C-alpha positions as semicolon CSV with decimal commas, in nm:
position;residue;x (nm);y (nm);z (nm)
1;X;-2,656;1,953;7,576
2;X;-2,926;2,191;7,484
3;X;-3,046;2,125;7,090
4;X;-3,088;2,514;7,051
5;X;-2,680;2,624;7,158
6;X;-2,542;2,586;6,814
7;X;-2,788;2,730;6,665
8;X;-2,798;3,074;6,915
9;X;-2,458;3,024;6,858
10;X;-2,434;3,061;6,461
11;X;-2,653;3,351;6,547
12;X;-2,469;3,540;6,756
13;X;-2,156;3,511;6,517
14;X;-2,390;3,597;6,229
15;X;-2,513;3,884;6,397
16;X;-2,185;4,017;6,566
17;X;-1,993;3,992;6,186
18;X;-2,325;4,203;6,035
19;X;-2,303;4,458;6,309
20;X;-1,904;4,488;6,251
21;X;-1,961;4,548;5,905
22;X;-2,203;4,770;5,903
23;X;-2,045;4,990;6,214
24;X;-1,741;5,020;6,001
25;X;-1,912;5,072;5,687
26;X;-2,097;5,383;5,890
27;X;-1,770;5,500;6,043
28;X;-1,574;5,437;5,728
29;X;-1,832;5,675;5,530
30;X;-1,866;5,913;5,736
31;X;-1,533;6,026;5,733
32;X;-1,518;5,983;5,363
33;X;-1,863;6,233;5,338
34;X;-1,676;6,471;5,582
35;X;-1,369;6,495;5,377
36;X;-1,609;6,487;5,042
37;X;-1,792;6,776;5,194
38;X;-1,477;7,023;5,277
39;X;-1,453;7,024;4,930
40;X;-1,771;7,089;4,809
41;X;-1,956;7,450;4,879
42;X;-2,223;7,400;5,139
43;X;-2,583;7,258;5,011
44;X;-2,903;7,361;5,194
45;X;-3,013;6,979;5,349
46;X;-2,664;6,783;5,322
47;X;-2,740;6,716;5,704
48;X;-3,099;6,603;5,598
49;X;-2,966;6,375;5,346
50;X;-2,674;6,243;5,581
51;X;-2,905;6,186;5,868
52;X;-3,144;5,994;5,612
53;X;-2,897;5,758;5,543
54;X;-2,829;5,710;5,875
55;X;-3,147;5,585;5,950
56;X;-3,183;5,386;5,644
57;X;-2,849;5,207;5,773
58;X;-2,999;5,158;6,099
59;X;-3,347;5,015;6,021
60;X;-3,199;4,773;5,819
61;X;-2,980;4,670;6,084
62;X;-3,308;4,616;6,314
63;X;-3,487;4,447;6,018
64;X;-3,197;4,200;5,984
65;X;-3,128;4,134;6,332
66;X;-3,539;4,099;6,395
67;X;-3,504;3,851;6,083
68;X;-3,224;3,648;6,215
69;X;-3,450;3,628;6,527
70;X;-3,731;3,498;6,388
71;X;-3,503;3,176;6,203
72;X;-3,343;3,113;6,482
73;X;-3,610;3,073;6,684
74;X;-3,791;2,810;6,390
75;X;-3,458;2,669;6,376
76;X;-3,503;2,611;6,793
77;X;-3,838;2,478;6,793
78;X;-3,770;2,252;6,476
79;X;-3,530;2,061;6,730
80;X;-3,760;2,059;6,971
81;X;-4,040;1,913;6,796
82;X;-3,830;1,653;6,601
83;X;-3,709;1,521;6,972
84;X;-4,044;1,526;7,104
85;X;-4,293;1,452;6,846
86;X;-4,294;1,145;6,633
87;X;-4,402;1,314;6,303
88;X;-4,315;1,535;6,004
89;X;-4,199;1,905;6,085
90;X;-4,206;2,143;5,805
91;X;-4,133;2,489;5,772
92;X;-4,427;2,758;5,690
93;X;-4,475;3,111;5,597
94;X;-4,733;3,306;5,762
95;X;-4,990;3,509;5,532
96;X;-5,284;3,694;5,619
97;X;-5,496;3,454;5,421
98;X;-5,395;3,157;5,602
99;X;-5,453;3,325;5,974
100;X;-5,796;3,460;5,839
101;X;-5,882;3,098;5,732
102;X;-5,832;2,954;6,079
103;X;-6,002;3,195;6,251
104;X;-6,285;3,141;6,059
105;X;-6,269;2,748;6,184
106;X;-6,324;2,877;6,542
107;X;-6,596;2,921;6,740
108;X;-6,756;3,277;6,815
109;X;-6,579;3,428;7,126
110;X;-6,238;3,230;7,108
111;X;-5,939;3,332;7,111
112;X;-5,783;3,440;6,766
113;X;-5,562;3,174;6,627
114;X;-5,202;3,376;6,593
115;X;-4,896;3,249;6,360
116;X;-4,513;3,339;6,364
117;X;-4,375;3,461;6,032
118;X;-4,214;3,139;6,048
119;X;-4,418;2,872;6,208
120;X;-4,361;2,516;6,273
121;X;-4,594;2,215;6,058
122;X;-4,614;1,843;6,221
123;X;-4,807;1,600;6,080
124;X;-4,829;1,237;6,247
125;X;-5,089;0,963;6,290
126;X;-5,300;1,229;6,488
127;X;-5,305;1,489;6,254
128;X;-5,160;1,823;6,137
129;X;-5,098;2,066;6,394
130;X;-4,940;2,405;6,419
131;X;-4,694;2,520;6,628
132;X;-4,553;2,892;6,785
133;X;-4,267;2,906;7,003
134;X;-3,908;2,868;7,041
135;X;-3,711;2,578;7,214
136;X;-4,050;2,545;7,406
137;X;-4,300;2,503;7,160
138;X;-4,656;2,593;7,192
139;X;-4,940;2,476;6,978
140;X;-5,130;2,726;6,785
141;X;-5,465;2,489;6,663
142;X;-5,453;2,107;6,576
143;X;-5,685;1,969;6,281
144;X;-5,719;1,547;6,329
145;X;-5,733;1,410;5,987
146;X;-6,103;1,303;6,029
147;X;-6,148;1,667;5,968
148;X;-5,911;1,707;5,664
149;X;-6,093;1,695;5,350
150;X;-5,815;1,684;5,087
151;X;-5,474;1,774;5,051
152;X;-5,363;1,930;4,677
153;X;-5,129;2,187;4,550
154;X;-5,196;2,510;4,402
155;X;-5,024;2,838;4,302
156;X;-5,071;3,161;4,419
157;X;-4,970;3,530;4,352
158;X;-4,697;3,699;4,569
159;X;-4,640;4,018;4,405
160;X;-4,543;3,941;4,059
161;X;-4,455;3,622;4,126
162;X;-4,646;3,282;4,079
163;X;-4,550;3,100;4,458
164;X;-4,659;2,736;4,490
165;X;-4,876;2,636;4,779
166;X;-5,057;2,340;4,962
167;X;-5,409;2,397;5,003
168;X;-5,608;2,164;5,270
169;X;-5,947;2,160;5,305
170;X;-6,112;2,170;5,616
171;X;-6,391;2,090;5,772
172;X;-6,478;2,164;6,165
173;X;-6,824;2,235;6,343
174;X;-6,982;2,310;6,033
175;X;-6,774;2,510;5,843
176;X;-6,533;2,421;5,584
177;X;-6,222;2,649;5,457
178;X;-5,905;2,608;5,224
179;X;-5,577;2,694;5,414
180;X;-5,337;2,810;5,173
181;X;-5,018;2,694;5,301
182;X;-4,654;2,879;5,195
183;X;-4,388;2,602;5,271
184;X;-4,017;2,756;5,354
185;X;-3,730;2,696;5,568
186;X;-3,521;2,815;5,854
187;X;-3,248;2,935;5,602
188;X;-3,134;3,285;5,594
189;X;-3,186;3,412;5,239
190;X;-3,433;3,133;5,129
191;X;-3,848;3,183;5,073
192;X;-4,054;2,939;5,003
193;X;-4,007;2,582;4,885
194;X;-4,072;2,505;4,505
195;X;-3,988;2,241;4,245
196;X;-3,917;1,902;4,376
197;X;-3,868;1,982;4,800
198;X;-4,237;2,102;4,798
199;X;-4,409;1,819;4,602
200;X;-4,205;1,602;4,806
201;X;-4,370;1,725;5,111
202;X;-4,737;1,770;4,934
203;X;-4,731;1,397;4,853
204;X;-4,590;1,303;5,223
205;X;-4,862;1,451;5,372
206;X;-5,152;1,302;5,102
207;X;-5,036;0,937;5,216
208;X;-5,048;1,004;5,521
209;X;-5,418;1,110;5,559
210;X;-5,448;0,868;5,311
211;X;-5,330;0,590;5,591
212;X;-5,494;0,779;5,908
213;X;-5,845;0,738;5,698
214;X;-5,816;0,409;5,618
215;X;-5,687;0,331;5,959
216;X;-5,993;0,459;6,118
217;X;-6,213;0,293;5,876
218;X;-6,342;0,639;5,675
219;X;-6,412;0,677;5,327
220;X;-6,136;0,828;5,133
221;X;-6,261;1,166;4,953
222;X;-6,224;1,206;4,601
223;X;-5,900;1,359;4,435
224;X;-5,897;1,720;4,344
225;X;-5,740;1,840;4,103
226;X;-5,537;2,159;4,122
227;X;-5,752;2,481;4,060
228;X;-5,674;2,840;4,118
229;X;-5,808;3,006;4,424
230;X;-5,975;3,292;4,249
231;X;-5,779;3,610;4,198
232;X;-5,996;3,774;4,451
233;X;-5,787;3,542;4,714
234;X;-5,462;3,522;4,475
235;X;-5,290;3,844;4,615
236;X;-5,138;3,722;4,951
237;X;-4,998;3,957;5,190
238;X;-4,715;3,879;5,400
239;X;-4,656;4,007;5,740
């Protein structure tokens, strides 16, 4: 049985139920507004303002469909990755810090590194890679943890909001970067981890690049301590 079909099919029922409700909520209005607007003497731009709602109704029908997309396709590749890959899948928001972090890890004249607002986390004995994708997966970059620094949480500014993050430090070809890393789920309604389910998963992945070192023989580096990013770097933008 394909690991994705309940999931595409929550989806579809999700969907189906949010399009029903909002086609009757349009069809239901509008007759209300025509039999609101017999009784009222005519307005210059009622048609404007009708038509405006209209669309209003209707992009948020496209954002919430595209939405539901987007988590059921994490939801897809979760399963995947969890049947295939004998490590820790997580759950991560994409920012505009984060993808301007790793492209600053590669090479001049490769390809951009590119994230989906949702992406896909594993970390195993090889390392912490990123993943794209749906029910087939594709890798985005891999870091092995001979090039992980150190692993520590932080907090960071998403609108008014203090947001906790986990902030690696890398170190590849010369160049060393902190990726700020949101942690979320495949949920509908839900944004990023905090409290106990993110610590849980900052302190998962400092033992194990605390084991990978040792099991190579490395040096462990010294523990940071939590600092703040600098609030040129605190304002993260979403995409």
């Amino acid at each position: 049985m394909n690991v994705a079909a309940p999931h595409r099919r929550g989806l579809t029922a999700v969907i189906a139920a949010a399009a029903a409700l909002l086609v009757g909520g349009i069809i239901a209005g509008s007759s209300f507004l025509d039999r609101l607007m017999t009784l009222l003497p005519p307005v210059p731009g009622a048609r404007a303002a009708a038509g405006f709602v209209a669309i209003v109704a209707i992009g948020a029908f496209v954002w919430l469909f595209v939405h539901l997309s987007d988590l059921a396709r994490a939801r897809s590749r979760r399963a995947a990755l969890e049947q295939t890959m004998r490590g820790e899948v997580s759950c991560g928001i994409r920012s505009r810090m984060l993808v301007r972090s790793l492209n600053e890890l590669l090479p001049e004249g490769s390809r951009e590194v590119q994230l989906a607002r949702r992406y896909s986390i594993v970390v195993d004995p090889s390392g912490i890679s990123f993943w794209n994708g749906g029910r087939r997966p594709r890798r985005a970059i891999h870091f092995p943890w001979r090039e992980v620094r150190n692993i520590r949480s932080d907090t960071i500014v998403v609108g008014t909001s203090l947001v906790p993050v986990l902030v690696m430090r890398v170190r590849r070809g010369g160049t060393s970067v902190e990726l700020p890393i949101m942690l979320g789920t495949e949920r509908p309604g839900s944004f990023a981890l905090s409290e106990a389910p993110f610590y849980a998963v900052v302190r998962s992945w400092k033992a194990k690049h605390r084991d990978a070192l040792r099991a190579e023989g490395l040096d462990l580096s010294p523990t940071t301590a939590p600092t703040s990013l600098g609030r040129s770097r605190s304002q993260l933008a979403l995409r």
